Coordinates of C-alpha atoms and ligand atoms in Angstrom, one line a residue:
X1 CA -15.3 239.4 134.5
X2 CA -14.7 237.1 131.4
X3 CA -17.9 236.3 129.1
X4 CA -19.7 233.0 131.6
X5 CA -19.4 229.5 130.3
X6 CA -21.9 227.2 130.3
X7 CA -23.5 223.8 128.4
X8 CA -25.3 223.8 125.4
X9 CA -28.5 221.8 125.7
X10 CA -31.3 221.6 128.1
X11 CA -30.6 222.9 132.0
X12 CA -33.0 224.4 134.2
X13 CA -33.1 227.7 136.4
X14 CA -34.9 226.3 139.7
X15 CA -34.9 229.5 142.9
X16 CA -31.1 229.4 144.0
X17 CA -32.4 229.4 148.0
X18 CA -28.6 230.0 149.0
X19 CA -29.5 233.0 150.8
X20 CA -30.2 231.8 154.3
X21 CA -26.4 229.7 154.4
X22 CA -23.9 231.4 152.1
X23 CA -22.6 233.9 154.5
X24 CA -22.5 231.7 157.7
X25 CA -18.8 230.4 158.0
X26 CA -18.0 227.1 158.5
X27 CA -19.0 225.9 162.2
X28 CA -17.4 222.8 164.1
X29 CA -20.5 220.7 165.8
X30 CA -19.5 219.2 168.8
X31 CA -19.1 215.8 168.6
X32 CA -21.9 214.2 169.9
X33 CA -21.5 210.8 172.2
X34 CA -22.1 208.1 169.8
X35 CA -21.3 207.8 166.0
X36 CA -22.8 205.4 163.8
X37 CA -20.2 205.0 160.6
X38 CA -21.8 203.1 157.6
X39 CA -19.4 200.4 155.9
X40 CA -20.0 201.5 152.6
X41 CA -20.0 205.3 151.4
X42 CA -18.0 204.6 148.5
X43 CA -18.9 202.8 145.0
X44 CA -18.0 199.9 144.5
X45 CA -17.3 196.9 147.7
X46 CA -18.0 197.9 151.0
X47 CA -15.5 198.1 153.8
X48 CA -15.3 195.1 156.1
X49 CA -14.8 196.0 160.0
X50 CA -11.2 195.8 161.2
X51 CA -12.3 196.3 164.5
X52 CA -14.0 194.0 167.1
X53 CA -16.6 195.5 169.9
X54 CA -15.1 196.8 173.0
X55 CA -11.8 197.5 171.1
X56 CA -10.4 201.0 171.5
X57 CA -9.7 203.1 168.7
X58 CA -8.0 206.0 168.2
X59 CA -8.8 209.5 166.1
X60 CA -7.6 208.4 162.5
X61 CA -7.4 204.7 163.2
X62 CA -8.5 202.3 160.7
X63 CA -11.6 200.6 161.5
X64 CA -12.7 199.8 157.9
X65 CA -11.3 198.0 154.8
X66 CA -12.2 196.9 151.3
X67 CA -10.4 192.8 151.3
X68 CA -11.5 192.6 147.2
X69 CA -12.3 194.9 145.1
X70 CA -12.6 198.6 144.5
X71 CA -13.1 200.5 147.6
X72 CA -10.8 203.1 150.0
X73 CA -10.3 202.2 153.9
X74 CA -12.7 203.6 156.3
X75 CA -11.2 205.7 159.6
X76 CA -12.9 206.6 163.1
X77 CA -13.2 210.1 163.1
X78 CA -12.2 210.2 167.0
X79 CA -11.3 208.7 169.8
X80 CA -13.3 205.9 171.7
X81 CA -14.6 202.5 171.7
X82 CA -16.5 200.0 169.7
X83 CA -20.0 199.8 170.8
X84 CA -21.6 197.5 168.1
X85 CA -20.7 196.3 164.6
X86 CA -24.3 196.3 163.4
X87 CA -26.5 198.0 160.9
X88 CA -27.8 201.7 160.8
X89 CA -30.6 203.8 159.1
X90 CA -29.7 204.4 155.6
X91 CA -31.0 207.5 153.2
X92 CA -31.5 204.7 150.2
X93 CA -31.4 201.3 151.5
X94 CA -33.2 200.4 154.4
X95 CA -30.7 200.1 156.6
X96 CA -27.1 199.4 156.0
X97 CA -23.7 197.5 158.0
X98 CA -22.0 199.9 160.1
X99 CA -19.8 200.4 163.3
X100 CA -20.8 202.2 166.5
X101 CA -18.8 204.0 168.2
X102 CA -19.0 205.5 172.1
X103 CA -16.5 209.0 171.9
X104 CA -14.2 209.5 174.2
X105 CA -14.9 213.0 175.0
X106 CA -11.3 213.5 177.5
X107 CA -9.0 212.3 174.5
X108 CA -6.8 214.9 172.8
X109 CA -8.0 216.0 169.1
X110 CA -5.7 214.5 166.4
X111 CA -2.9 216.9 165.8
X112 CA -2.1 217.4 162.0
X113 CA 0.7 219.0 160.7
X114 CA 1.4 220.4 156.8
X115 CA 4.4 218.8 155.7
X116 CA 6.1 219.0 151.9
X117 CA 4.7 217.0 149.9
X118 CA 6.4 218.0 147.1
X119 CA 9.3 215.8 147.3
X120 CA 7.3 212.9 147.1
X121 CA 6.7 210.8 143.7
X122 CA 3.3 210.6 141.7
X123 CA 2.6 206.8 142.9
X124 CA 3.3 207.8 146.4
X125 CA 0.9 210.7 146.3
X126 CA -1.7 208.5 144.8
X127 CA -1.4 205.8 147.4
X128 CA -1.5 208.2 150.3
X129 CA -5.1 209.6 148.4
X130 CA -6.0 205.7 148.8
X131 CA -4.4 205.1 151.8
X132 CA -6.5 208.3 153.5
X133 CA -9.8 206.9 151.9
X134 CA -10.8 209.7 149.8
X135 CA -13.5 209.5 147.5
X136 CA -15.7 212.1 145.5
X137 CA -17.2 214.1 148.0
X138 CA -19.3 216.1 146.1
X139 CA -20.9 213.4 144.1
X140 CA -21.7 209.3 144.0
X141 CA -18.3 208.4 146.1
X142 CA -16.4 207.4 143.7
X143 CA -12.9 206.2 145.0
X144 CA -10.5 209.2 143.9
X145 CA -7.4 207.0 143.6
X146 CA -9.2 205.0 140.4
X147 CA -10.4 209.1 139.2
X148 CA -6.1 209.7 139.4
X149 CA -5.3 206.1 137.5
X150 CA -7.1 207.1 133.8
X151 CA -6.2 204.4 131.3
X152 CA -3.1 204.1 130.0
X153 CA -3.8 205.3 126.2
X154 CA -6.1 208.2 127.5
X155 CA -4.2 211.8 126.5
X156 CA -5.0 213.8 129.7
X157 CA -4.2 217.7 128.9
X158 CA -6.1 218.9 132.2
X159 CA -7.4 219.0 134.9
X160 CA -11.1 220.6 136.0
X161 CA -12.2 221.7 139.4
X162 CA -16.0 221.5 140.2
X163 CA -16.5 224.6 142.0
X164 CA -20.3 225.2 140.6
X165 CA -22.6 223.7 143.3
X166 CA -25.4 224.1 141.1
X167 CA -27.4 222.4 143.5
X168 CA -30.0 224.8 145.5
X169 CA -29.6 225.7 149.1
X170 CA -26.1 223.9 148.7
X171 CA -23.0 226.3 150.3
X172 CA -20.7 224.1 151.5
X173 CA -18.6 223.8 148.5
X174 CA -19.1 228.3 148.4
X175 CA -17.5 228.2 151.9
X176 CA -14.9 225.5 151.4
X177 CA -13.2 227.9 148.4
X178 CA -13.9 230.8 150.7
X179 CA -12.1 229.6 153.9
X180 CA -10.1 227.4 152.7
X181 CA -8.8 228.7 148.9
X182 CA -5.4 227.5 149.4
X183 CA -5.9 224.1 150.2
X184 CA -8.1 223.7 147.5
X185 CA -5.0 225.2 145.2
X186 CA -3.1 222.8 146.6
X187 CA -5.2 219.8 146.3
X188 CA -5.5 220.7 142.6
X189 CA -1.1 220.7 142.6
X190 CA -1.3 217.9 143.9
X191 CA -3.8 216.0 141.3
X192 CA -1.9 217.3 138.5
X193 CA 1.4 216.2 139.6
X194 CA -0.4 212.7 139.7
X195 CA -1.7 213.2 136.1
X196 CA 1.3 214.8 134.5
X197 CA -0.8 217.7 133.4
X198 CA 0.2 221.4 133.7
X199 CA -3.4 222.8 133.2
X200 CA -6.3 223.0 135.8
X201 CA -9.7 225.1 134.9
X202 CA -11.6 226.2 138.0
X203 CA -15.4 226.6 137.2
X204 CA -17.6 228.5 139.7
X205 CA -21.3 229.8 138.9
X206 CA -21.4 233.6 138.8
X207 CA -23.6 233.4 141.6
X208 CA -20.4 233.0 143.8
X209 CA -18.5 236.0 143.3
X210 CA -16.5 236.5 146.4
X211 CA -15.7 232.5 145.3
X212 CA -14.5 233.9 141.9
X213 CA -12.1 236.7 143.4
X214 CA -11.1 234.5 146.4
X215 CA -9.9 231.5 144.2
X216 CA -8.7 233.9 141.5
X217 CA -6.1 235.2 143.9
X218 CA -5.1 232.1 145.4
X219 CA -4.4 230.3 141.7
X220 CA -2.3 233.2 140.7
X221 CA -0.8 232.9 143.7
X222 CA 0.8 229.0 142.8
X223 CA 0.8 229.3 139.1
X224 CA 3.9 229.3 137.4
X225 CA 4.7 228.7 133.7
X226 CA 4.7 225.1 134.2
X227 CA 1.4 225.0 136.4
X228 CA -1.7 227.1 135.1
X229 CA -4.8 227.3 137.1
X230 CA -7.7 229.3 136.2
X231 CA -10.9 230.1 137.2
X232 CA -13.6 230.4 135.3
X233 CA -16.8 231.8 136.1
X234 CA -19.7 229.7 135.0
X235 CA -23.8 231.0 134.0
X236 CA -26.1 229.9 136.6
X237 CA -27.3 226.9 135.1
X238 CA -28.7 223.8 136.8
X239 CA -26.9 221.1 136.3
X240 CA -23.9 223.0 135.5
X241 CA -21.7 221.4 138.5
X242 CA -22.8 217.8 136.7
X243 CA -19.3 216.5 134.8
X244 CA -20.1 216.1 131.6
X245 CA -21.7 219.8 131.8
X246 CA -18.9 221.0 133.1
X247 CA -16.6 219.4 130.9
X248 CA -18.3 221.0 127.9
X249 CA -18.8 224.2 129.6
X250 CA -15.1 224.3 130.3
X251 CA -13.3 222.7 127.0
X252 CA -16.2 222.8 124.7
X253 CA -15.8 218.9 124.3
X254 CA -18.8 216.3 124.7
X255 CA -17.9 213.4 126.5
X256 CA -19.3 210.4 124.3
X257 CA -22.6 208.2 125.7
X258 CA -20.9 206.3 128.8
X259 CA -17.7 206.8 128.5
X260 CA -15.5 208.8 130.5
X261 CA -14.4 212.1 130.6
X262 CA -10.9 210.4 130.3
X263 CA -12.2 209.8 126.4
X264 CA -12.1 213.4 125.9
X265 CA -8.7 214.1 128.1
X266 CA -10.2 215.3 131.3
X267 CA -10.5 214.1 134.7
X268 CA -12.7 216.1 136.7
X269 CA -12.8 216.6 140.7
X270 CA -14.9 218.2 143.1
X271 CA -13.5 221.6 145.0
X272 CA -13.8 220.2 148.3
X273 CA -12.3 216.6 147.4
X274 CA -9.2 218.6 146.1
X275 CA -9.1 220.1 149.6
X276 CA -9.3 216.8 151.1
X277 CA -6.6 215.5 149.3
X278 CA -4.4 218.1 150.2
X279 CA -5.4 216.8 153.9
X280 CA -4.0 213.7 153.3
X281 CA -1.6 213.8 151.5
X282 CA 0.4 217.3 152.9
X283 CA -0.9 216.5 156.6
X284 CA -1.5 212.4 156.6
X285 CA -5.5 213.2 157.7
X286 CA -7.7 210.6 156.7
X287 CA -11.2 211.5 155.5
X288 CA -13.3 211.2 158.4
X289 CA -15.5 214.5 158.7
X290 CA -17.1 217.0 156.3
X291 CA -18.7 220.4 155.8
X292 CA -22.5 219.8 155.3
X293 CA -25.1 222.2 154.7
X294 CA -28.2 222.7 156.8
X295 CA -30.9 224.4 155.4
X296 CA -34.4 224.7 154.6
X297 CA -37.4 227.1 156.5
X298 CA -37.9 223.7 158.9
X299 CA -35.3 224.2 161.2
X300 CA -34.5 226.2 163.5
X301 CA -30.9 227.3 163.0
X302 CA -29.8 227.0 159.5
X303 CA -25.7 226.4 159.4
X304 CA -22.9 225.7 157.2
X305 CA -21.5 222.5 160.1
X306 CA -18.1 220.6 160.2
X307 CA -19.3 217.3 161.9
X308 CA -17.8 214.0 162.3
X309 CA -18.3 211.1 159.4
X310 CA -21.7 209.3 161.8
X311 CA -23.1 212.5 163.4
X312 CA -26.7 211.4 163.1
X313 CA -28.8 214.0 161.4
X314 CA -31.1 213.7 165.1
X315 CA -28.2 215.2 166.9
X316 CA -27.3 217.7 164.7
X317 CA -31.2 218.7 164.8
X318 CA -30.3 219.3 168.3
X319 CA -27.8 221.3 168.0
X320 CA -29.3 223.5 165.8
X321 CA -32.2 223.8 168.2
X322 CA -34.7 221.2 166.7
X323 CA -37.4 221.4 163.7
X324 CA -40.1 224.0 163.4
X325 CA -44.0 222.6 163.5
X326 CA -44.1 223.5 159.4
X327 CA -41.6 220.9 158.7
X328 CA -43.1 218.8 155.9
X329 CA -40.2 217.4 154.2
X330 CA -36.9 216.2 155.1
X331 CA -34.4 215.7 151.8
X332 CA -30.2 214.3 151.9
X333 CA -28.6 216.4 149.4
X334 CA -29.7 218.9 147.6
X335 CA -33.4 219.5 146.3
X336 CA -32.9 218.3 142.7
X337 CA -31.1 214.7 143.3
X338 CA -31.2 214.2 146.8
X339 CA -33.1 211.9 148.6
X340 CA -35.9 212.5 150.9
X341 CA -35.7 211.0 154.7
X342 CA -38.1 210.4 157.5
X343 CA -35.7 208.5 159.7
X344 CA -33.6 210.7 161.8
X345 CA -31.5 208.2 163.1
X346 CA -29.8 208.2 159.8
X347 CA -26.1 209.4 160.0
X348 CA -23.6 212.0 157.7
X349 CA -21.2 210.2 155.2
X350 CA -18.7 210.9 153.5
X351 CA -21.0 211.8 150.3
X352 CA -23.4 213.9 152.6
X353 CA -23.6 217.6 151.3
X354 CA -26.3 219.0 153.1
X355 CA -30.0 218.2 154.7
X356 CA -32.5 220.3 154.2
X357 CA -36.0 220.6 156.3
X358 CA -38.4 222.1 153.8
X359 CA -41.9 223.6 154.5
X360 CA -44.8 223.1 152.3
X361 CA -44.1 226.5 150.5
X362 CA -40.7 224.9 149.8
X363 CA -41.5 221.6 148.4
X364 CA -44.7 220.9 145.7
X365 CA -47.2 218.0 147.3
X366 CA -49.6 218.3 144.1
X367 CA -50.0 214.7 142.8
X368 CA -49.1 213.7 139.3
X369 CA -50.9 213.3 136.6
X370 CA -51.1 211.6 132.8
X371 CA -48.6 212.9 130.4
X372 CA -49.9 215.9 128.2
X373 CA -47.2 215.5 125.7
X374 CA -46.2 219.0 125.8
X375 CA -42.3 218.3 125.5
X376 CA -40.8 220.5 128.3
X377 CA -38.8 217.6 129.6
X378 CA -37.9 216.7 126.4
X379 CA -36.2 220.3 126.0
X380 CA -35.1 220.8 129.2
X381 CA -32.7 217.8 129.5
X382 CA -29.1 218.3 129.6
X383 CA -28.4 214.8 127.6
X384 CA -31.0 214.9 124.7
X385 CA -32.9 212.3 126.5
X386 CA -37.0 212.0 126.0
X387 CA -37.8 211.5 129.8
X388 CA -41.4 211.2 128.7
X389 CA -41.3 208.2 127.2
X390 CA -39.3 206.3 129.8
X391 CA -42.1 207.4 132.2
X392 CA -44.8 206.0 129.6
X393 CA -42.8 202.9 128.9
X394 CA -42.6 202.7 132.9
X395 CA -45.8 202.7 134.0
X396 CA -47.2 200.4 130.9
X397 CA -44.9 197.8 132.2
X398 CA -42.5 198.1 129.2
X399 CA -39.4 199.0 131.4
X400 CA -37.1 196.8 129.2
X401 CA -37.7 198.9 126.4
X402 CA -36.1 202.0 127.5
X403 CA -32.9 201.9 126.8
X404 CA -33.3 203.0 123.4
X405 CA -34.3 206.6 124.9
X406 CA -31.2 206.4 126.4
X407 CA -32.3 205.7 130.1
X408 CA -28.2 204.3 130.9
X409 CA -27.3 207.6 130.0
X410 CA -29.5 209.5 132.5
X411 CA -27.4 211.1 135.5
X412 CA -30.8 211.4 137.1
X413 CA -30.3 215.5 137.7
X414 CA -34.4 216.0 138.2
X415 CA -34.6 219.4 135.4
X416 CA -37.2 216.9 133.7
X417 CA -39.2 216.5 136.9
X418 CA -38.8 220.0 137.5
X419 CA -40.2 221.5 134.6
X420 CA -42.9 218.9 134.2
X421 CA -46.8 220.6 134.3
X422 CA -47.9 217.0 135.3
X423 CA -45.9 216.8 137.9
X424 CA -44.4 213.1 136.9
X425 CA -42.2 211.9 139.0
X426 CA -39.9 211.4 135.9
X427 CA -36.2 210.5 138.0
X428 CA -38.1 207.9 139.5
X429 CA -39.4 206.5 137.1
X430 CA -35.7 205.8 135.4
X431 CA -34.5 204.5 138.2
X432 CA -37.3 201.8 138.1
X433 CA -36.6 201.2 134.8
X434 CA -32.8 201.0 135.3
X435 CA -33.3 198.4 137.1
X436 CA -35.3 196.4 135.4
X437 CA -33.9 197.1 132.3
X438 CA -30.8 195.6 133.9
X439 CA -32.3 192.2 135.4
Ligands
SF4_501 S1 -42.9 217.5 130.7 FE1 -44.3 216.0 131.7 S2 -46.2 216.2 130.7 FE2 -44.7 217.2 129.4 S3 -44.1 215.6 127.9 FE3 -42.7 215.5 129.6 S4 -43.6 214.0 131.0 FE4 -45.2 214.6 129.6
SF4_502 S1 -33.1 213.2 135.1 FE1 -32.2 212.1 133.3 S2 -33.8 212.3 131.7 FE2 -34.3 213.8 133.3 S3 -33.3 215.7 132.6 FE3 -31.8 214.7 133.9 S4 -30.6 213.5 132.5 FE4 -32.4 214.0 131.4

């Protein structure tokens, strides 16, 4: 293997806990009888109901859509009827609007068929990637038509494919390129037809090397002299998979404070958002279910699961043969940014990469303390941010004053929290202070 790639400043090395998932394939979950399906998983506007209760709807069927603003429709991911347009346990808000549906468990599964995309135009491509409401599945949710549309005056050379999932415990995006390398390739064809670009870069931590070798031989496969994709492998580095990481990583070019990675000629997409835009655009399949990673010492049968978009995380508990008595900690997403739950009612979105059920020798109850100045955060940020002082600023009621340590430049990727011997609860602490700093 080539020499790894990786950023230049800050980045942590937190246990890689991939061990318990990374070699369980990818499972389909029953559907369960009822799924909840929250209005807004995307940035930007939510999705207003198209659908009234009682009203049957089919696998596919729109039952979501964004009347103003940015936003991608919203599909039932089966058959059934309407129970309820109400609101549903949310992983950051309280609760959220949503739509309730009872599954028809006789109906026939959607039938989706490849067909060539390749005769169709750039714009048409595009609006089928609207049209199937994709957005970035491995991140915030951003709508992936807008990621496709870069301004006008930005030079675009290339394309990058997020194949790091730097996250611990995470596998879904390891099994994704591992089952399902070719639609991946394809998904990455199909963005660079959109952009005009005949250059794609494939990063993938080294900790994934069946990934590497699997993805390797399906790039070679499709590239031609007019289409290169490459895979790179990437140093295990959290956050590596973060874009501005992986831009530099990849190119060697730093994206400027908030802007794009447009600025720099990128655009950057997640491994298994490439797969789901082959989906819709070579087989017309909406986004409407996901692989999600379950993991963690807490329950009882960790899993790599394909469930439906508003499987509650209670039935998928179930499934996997419920919680063990050390539970202590329930987190959505992965250990270093995700968020932690205590409502199992909550359901999968779009956006949802895995739940983990951590025991108290997985997760650190210590409380936190004063600051002790010693600079670890400081040196172990990825954007040359001072984390220490937006905590101090924080708590002395000096919010406001942040943004000159570069608080709106903060992805919020936890290494300062991680490496901190007070145990500050430093990612918090800039969110409170984005906030206010906003108001
Ligand atoms: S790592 Fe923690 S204790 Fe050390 S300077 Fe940063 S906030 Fe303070
Ligand atoms: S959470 Fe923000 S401040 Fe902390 S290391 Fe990450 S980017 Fe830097």
């Amino acid at each position: 293997m080539k020499s790894l790639l990786t950023f230049l400043q800050g980045g942590v090395h937190p246990p890689e806990a991939k061990g318990q998932t990374a070699a369980l394939p990818i499972e389909r979950m029953p559907v369960p009888d009822e799924l909840e399906i929250i209005l807004g998983q995307h940035i930007g506007a939510p999705c207003e109901p198209t659908v009234t209760r009682r009203e049957e709807v089919v696998e596919g069927g729109l039952i979501g859509e964004v009347k103003k603003g940015l936003g991608v429709p919203l599909h039932s991911p089966v058959a059934g009827t309407i129970k309820a347009i109400g609101t549903s346990a949310h992983p950051m808000r309280v609760s959220a609007p949503s739509v309730t549906i009872k599954v028809d468990h006789e109906a026939a599964r959607a039938d989706y068929q490849a067909g060539d995309w390749q005769q169709l135009a750039a714009d048409e491509l595009k609006k089928k990637v609207h049209e199937a409401g994709i957005i970035g599945i491995g991140g915030a949710g951003f709508p992936t038509h807008v990621k496709l549309s870069p301004p006008r005056d930005a030079q675009i050379d290339q394309l990058l494919l997020n194949g790091a999932e730097c996250e611990p415990y995470i596998t879904a995006d390891h099994r994704q390129m591992l089952e399902h390398a070719s639609e991946v390739v394809e998904g990455a064809r199909i963005i660079m037809k959109i952009l005009g670009v005949t250059k794609c870069q494939i990063g993938i931590e080294s900790n994934k090397p069946d990934a590497i070798e699997t993805m390797t031989r399906a790039a070679e496969a499709v590239s031609s002299a007019d289409c290169t994709i490459q895979v790179q492998g990437l140093e295990v580095k959290y956050p590596q998979g973060s874009e501005k990481q992986l831009i530099q990583a990849l190119t060697g070019r730093k994206v400027p404070s908030q802007s794009l990675p447009s600025a720099v000629g990128v655009v950057v997409h997640n491994v298994s958002t490439a797969a789901a835009i082959y989906d819709a655009v070579a087989c017309s399949k909406p986004l409407y279910e996901k692989v999600v990673t379950i993991a963690g010492k807490g329950i009882n049968k960790p899993a790599n699961l394909l469930v439906k978009v508003g499987t509650k995380v209670s039935d998928i508990v179930d499934y996997l043969g419920g919680v063990k008595p050390e539970l202590t900690k329930i987190i959505m997403g992965g250990p270093m940014m995700g968020f932690a739950v205590s409502d199992l009612s909550i359901p999968i979105t779009k956006t949802t990469s895995s739940v983990l059920f951590l025991t108290e020798d997985e997760v650190d109850t210590n409380p936190h303390s004063a600051c002790i100045r010693c600079g670890w955060c400081i040196d172990a940020c990825p954007m040359g941010l001072e984390p220490k002082e937006v905590g101090i600023h924080v708590e002395a009621n000096r919010a406001e004053d942040t943004a000159r340590f570069g608080v709106f430049d903060c992805f919020e990727c936890g290494s300062c929290a991680y490496v901190c011997p007070a145990k500050r609860p430093l990612v918090q602490f800039v969110r409170l202070a984005k906030m206010k700093a906003k108001r």
